[in-house]
Coordinates of C-alpha atoms in Angstrom, one line a residue:
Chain E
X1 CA 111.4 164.2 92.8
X2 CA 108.8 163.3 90.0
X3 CA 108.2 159.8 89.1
X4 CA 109.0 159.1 85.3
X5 CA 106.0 158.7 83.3
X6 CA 105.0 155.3 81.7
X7 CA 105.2 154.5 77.9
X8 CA 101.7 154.9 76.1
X9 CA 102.1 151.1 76.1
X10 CA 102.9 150.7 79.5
X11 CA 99.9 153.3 80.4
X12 CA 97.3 150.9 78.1
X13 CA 98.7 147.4 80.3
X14 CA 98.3 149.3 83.3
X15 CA 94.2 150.3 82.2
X16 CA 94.2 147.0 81.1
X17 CA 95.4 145.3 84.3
X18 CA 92.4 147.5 86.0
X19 CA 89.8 145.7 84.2
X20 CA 91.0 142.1 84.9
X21 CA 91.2 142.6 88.2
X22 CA 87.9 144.5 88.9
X23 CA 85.6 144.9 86.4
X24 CA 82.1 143.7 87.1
X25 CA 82.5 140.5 85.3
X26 CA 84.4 139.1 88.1
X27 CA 81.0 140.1 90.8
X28 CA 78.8 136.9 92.1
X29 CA 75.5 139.0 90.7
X30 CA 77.0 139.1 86.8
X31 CA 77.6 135.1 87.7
X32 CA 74.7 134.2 88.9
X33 CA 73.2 136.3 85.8
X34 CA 74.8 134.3 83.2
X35 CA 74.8 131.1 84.8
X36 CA 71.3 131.0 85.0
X37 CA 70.7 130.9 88.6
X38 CA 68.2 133.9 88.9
X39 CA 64.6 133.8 88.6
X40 CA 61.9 136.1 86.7
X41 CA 62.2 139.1 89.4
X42 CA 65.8 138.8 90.2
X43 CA 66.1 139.5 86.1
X44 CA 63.6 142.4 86.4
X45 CA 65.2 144.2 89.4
X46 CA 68.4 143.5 87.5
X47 CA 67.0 145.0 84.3
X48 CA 65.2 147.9 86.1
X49 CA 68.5 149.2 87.6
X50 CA 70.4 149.2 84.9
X51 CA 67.6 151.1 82.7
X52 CA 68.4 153.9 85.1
X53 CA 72.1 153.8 84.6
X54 CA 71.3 153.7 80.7
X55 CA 69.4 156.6 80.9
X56 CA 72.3 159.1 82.4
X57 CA 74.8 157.9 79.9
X58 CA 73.7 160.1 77.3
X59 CA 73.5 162.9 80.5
X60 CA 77.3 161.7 81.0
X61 CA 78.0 162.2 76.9
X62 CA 76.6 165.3 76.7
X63 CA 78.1 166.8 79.4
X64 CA 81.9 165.4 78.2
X65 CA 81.3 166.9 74.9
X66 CA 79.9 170.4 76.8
X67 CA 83.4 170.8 78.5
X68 CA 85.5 170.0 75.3
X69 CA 86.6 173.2 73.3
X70 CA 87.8 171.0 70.1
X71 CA 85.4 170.2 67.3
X72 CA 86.4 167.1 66.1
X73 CA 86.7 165.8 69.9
X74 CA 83.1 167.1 70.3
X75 CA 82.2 165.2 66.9
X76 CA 83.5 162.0 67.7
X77 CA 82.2 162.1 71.3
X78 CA 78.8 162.7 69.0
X79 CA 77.9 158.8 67.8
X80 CA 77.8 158.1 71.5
X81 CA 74.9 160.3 71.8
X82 CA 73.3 158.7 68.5
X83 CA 74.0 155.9 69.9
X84 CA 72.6 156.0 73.1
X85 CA 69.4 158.2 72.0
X86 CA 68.9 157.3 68.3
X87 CA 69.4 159.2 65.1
X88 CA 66.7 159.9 62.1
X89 CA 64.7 156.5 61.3
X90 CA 67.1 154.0 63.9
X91 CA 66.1 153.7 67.5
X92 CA 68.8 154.1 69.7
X93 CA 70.6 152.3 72.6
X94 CA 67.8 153.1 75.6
X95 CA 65.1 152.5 73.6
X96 CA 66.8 148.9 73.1
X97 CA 66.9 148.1 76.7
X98 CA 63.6 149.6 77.2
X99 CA 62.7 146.5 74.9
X100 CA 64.4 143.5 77.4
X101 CA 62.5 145.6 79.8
X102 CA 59.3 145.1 77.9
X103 CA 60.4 141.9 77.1
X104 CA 60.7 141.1 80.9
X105 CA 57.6 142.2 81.5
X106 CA 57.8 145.2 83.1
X107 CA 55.6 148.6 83.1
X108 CA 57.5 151.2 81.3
X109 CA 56.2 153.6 83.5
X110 CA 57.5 151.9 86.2
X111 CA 60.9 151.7 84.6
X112 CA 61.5 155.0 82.7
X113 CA 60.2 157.0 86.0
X114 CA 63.0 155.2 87.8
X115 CA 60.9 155.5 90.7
X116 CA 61.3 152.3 91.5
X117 CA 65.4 151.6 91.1
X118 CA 67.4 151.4 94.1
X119 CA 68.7 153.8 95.9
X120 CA 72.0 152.9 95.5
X121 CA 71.8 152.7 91.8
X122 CA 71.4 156.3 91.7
X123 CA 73.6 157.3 93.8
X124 CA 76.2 155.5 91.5
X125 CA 74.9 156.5 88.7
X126 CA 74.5 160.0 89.8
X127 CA 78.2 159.9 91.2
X128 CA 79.6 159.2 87.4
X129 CA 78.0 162.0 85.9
X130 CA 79.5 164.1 88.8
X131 CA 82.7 162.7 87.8
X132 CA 82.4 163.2 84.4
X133 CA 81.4 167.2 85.0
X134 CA 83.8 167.9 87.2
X135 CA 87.4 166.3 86.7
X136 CA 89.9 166.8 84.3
X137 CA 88.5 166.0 80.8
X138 CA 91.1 163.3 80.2
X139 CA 90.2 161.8 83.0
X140 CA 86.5 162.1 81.9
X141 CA 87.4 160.1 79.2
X142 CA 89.6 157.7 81.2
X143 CA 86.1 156.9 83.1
X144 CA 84.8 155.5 79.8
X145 CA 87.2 153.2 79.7
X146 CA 85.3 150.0 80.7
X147 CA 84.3 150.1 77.5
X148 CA 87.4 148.0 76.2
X149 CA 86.1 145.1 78.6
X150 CA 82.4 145.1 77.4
X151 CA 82.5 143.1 74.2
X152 CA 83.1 140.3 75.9
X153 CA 80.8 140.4 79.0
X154 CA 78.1 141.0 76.3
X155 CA 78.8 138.1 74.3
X156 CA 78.7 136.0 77.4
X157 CA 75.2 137.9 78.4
X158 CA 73.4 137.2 75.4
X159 CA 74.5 133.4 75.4
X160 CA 73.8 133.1 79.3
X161 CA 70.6 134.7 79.0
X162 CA 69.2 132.7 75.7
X163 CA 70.8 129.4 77.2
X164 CA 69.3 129.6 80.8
X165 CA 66.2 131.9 81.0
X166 CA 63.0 130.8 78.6
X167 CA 61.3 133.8 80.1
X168 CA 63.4 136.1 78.1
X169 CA 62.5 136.5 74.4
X170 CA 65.2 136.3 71.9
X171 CA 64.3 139.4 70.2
X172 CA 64.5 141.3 73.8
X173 CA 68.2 141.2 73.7
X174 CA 69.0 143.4 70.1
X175 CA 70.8 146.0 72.9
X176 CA 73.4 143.4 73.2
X177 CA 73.7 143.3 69.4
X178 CA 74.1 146.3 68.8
X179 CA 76.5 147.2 71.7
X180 CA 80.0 145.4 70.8
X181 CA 81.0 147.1 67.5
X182 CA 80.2 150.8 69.6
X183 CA 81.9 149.8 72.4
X184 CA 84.7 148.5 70.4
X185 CA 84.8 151.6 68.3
X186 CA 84.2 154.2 71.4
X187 CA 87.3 152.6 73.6
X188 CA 89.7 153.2 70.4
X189 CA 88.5 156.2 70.0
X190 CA 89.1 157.1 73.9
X191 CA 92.4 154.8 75.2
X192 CA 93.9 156.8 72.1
X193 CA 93.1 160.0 73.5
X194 CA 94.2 159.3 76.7
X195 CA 97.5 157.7 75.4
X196 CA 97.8 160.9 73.8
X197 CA 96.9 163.3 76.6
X198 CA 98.1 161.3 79.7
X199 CA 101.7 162.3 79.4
X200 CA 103.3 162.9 83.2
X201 CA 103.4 160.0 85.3
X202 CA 100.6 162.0 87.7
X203 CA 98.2 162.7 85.2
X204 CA 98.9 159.2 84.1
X205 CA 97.9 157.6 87.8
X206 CA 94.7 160.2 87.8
X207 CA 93.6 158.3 84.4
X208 CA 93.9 155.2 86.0
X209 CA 92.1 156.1 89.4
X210 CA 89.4 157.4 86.8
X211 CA 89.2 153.6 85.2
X212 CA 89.1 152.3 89.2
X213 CA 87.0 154.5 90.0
X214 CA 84.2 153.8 87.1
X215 CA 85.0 149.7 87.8
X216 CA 83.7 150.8 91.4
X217 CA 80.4 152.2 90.4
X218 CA 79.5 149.4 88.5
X219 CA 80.4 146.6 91.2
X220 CA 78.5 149.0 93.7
X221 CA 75.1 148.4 91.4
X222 CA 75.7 144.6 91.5
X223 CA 76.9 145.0 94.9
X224 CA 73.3 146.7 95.7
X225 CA 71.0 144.1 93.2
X226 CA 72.9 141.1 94.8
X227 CA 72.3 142.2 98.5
X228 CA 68.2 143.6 97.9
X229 CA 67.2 140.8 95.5
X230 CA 69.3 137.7 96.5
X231 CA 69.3 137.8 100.2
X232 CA 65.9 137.3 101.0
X233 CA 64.1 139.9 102.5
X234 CA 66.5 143.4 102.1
X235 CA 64.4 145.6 99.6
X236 CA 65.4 148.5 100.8
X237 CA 62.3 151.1 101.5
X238 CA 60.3 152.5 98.2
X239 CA 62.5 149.8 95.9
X240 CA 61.0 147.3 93.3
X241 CA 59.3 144.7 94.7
X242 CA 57.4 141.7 92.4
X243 CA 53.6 141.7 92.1
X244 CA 53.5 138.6 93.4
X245 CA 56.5 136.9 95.9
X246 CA 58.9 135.0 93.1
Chain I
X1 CA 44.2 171.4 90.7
X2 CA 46.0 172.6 93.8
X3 CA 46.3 169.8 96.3
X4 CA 44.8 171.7 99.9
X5 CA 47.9 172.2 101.6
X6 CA 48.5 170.5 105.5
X7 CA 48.8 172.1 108.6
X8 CA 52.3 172.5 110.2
X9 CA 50.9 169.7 112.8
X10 CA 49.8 167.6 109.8
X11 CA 53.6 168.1 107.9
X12 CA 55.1 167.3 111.9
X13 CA 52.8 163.5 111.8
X14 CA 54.1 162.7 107.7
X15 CA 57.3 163.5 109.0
X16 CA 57.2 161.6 111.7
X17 CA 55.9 158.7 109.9
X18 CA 59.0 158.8 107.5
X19 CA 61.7 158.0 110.3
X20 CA 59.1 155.4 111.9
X21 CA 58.9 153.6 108.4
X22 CA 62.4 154.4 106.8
X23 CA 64.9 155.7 109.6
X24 CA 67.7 153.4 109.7
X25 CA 67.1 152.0 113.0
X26 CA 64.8 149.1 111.3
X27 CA 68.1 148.6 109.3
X28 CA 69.3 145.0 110.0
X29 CA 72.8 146.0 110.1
X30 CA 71.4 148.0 112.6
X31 CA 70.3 145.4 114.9
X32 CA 73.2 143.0 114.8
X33 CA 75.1 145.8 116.0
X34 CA 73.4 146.6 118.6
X35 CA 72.3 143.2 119.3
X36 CA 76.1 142.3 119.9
X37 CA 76.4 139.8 116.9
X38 CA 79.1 141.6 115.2
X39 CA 83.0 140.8 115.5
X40 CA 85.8 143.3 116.0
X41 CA 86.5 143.8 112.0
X42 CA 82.9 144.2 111.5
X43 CA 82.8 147.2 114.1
X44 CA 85.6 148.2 112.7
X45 CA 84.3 148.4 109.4
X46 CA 81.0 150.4 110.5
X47 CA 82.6 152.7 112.2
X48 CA 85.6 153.4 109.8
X49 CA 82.7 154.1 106.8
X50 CA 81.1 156.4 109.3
X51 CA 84.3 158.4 109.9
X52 CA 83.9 159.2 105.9
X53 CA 80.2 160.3 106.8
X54 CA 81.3 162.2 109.6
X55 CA 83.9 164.2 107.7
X56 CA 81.7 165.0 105.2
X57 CA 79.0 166.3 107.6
X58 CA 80.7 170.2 108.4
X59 CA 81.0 170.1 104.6
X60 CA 77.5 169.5 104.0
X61 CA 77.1 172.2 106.6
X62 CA 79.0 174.8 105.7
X63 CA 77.0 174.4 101.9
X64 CA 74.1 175.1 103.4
X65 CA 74.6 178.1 105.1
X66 CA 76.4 179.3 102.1
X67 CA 73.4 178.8 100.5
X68 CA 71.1 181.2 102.6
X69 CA 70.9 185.2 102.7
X70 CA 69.5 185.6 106.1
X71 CA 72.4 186.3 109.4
X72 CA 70.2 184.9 111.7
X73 CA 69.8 181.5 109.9
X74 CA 73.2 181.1 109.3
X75 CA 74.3 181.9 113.1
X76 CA 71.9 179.3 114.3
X77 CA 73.0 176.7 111.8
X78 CA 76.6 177.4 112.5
X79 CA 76.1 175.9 116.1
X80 CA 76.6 172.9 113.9
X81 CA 79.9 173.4 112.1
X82 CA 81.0 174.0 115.6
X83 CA 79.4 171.0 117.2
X84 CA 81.2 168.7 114.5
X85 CA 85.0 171.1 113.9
X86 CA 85.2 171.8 117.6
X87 CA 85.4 175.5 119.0
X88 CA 88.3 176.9 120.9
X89 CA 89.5 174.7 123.5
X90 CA 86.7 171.8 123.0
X91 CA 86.7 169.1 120.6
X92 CA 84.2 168.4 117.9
X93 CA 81.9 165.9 116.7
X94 CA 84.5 164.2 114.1
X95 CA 87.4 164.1 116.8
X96 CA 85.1 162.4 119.3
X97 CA 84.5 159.8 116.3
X98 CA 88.4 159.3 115.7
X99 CA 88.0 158.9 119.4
X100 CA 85.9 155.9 118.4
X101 CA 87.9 154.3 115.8
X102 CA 91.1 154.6 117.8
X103 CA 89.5 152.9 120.3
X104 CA 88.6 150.5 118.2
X105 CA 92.6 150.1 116.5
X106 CA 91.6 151.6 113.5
X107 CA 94.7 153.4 111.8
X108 CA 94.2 157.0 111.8
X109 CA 95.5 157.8 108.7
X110 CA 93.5 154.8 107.3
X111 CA 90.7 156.5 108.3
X112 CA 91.2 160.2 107.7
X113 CA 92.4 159.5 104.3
X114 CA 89.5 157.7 103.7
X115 CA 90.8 155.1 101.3
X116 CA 89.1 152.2 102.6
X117 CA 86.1 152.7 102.9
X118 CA 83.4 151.4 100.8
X119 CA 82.6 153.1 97.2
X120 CA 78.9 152.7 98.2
X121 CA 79.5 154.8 100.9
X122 CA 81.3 157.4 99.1
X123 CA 78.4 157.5 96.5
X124 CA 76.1 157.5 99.1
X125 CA 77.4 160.7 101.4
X126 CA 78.1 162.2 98.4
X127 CA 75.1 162.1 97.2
X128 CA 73.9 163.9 100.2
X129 CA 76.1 166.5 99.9
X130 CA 74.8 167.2 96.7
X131 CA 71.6 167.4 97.5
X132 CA 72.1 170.2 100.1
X133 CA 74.1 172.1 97.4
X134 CA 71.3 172.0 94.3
X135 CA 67.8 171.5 95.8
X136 CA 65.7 174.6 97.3
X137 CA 66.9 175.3 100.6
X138 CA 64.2 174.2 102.7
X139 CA 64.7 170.5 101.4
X140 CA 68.3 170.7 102.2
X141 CA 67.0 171.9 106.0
X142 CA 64.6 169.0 105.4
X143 CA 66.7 166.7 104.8
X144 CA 68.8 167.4 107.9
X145 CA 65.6 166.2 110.1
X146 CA 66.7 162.2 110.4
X147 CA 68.2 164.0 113.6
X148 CA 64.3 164.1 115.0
X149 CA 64.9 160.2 115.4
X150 CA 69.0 159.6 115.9
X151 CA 68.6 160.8 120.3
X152 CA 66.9 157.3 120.4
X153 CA 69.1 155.4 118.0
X154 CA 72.1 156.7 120.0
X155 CA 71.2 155.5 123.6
X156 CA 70.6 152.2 122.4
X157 CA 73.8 152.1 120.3
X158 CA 75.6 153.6 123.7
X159 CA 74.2 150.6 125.6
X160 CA 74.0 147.9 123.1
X161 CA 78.0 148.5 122.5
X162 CA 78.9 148.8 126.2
X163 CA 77.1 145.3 126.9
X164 CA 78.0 143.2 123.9
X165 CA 81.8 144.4 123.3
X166 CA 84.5 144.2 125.4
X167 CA 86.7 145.0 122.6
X168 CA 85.1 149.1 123.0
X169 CA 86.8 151.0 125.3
X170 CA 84.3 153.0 127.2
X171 CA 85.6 156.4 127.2
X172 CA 85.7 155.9 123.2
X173 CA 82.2 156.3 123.2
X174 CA 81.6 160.5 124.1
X175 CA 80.7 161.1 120.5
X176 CA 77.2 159.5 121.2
X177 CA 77.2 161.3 124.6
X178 CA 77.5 164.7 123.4
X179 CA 75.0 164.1 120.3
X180 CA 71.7 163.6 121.5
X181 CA 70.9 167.3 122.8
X182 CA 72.5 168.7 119.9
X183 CA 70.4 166.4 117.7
X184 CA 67.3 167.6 120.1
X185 CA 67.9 171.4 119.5
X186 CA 69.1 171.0 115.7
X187 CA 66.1 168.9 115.0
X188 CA 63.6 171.4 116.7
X189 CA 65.5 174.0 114.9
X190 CA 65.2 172.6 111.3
X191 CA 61.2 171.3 112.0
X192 CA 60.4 175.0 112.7
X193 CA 61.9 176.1 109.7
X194 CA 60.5 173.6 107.5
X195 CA 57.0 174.3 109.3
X196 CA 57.3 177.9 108.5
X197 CA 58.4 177.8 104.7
X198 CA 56.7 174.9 103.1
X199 CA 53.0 176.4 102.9
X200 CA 51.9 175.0 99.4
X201 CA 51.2 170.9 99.5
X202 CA 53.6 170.7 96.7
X203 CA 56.7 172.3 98.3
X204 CA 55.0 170.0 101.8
X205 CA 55.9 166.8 99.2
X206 CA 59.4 168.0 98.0
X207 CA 60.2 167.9 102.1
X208 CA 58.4 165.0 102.9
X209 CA 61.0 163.6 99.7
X210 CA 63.8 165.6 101.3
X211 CA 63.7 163.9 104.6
X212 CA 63.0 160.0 102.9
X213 CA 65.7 160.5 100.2
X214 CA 68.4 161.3 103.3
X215 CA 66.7 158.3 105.3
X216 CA 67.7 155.9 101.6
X217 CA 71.1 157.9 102.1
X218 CA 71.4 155.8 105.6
X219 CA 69.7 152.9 104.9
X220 CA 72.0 152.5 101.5
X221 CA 75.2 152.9 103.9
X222 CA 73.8 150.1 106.0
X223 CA 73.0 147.9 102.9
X224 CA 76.1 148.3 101.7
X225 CA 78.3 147.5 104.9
X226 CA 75.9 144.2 105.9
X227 CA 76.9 142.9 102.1
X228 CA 80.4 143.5 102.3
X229 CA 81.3 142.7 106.1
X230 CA 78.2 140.2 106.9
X231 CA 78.3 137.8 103.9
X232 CA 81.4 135.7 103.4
X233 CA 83.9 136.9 100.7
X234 CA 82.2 140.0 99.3
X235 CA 84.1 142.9 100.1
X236 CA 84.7 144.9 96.7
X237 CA 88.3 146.2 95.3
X238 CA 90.1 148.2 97.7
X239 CA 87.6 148.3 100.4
X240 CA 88.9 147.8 103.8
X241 CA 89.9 144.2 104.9
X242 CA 91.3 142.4 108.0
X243 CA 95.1 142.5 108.7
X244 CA 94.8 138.9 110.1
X245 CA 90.9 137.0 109.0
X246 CA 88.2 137.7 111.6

């Protein structure tokens, strides 16, 4: 007996519902972030993780446009990748957070080898490009989904960071600028496609694992920062340590 | 300018040195376990995120011998699907650790289906996995040599759990009886190989990586279990939880 598939509206309050309840604005690590209760290296190792997930996202755009055989799909999956990498005469999205990196003092080396990030960062990371390569291209795009919560974290980032931490310089923080009218944009572009595509009530529980699923990897990366760099004591082997003990 | 390559004995020592720096037996999680200090739910919780590694072990397996032309590799590496599937008449590896979770009133389905367990540990062993399928295949055997240092690990897990928890029912403990000479031979197995086919430095690094990537593979399994089930309050979404509160 097949269960009756939900109205596009129905399917958009159910992705919805997703994000409220476990989206990585509701972790301890994003609290203590934006309340201003980390130091110097808690920011860095913080900073340093993410660079690597920022890295792949192009990776992840490039291979969801690869598997698409429809132009105008493949074009408007394009500005992500302008975005993320930059276009003639505008830097793009990585090499904005490679400037709270520099900001935050770190080597660039250090950060764009990603030598140094931990392990379990990149096995997130490397798990949502997986996903992306390998499921069902709605679901693909159901993965990107986060993006409808980001505007807001954002906001609250850049006013958390400016408020509480005089070690991070103002101008550091254009990624967050930059970010909410994309992210805004990009989840439009994709919660209509999966409205559109997402039409039996299993595909329609696939695209909302795919949202669960992407929530998971990013509360496993604060899960990972929280438990290395605010416990004292955990860096795991080979991770980022500070120059000096904060 | 080539880098003088090492003798076999020289490879053996760096080897060697990995698991003494970065084998998961340092792993705090580690010694609260075997140091008694855990509750019930916490064992629970180990040994429930294991059963995910444990299924996924035969996989890895079976990719690797996919992955080679030669008969006489693949029979003697196929001791090891049979170690962990079972053989006719004899039980396998993964039934001896449902063995351990039922002793330990773990739901069966709960942990077959693997539902609960941790997305870090999902990324983690998958992760693994991958790297068996994609890099050369003496990295993958590489990577397979933690087993030079689990014989040890395993006696001391055997006793530690026998005198600290009442709660483990000694006959649910054969998994860790039957492993340590099949760890023995494996190992011996996979350290010849890897002493026989990496003869340039740089293909002597890309093993020495092999074998402290699958040690982070560990070590990230550990991290994420003492976060989740040794500090208060921070299990993530859908992870597995207490029917009543420890």
């Amino acid at each position: 007996m097949a269960t009756r598939a939900w109205s596009g509206t129905e399917l958009e309050k159910r992705l919805r519902a997703v994000g409220a309840e476990e989206y990585h604005h509701r972790h301890p690590f994003h609290q203590l972030l934006h309340g201003g209760r980390l130091d110097l290296f808690q920011v860095q190792a913080w900073a340093l993780n993410r660079a690597y997930y920022q890295s792949q996202i192009p990776v992840k755009d490039a291979t969801l446009i690869a598997r698409s055989e429809d132009p105008e799909f493949r074009r408007a999956w394009r500005r992500r990748l302008a975005d993320h990498d930059g276009d003639l005469g505008e830097i793009g999205g990585y090499e904005r957070w490679l400037a709270l990196t520099d900001g935050l003092d770190l080597d660039r080396d250090l950060v764009t080898s990603a030598g140094a990030v931990l392990p379990a960062t990149r096995f997130a990371v490397d798990a949502y490009v997986r996903f992306v390569r390998e499921r069902p291209l709605v679901e693909a795009v159901a993965s990107s989904l986060t993006e409808l919560f980001a505007p807001e974290i954002i906001s609250q980032r850049v006013s958390g960071m400016l408020a509480h931490y005089a070690f991070v310089p103002p101008e550091s923080l254009a990624y967050f600028e930059a970010r909410p009218p994309q992210a805004r944009r990009d989840a439009a572009f994709a919660l209509a496609y999966v409205k559109r595509y997402a039409k039996t009530r299993n595909c329609q529980d696939a695209v909302v694992a795919a949202l669960r699923f992407k929530c998971s990897v990013l509360w496993a990366m604060l899960d990972a920062l929280y438990y290395a760099y605010v416990m004292p004591g955990q860096v795991p082997p080979g991770a980022f340590m500070p120059q000096t003990p904060p």
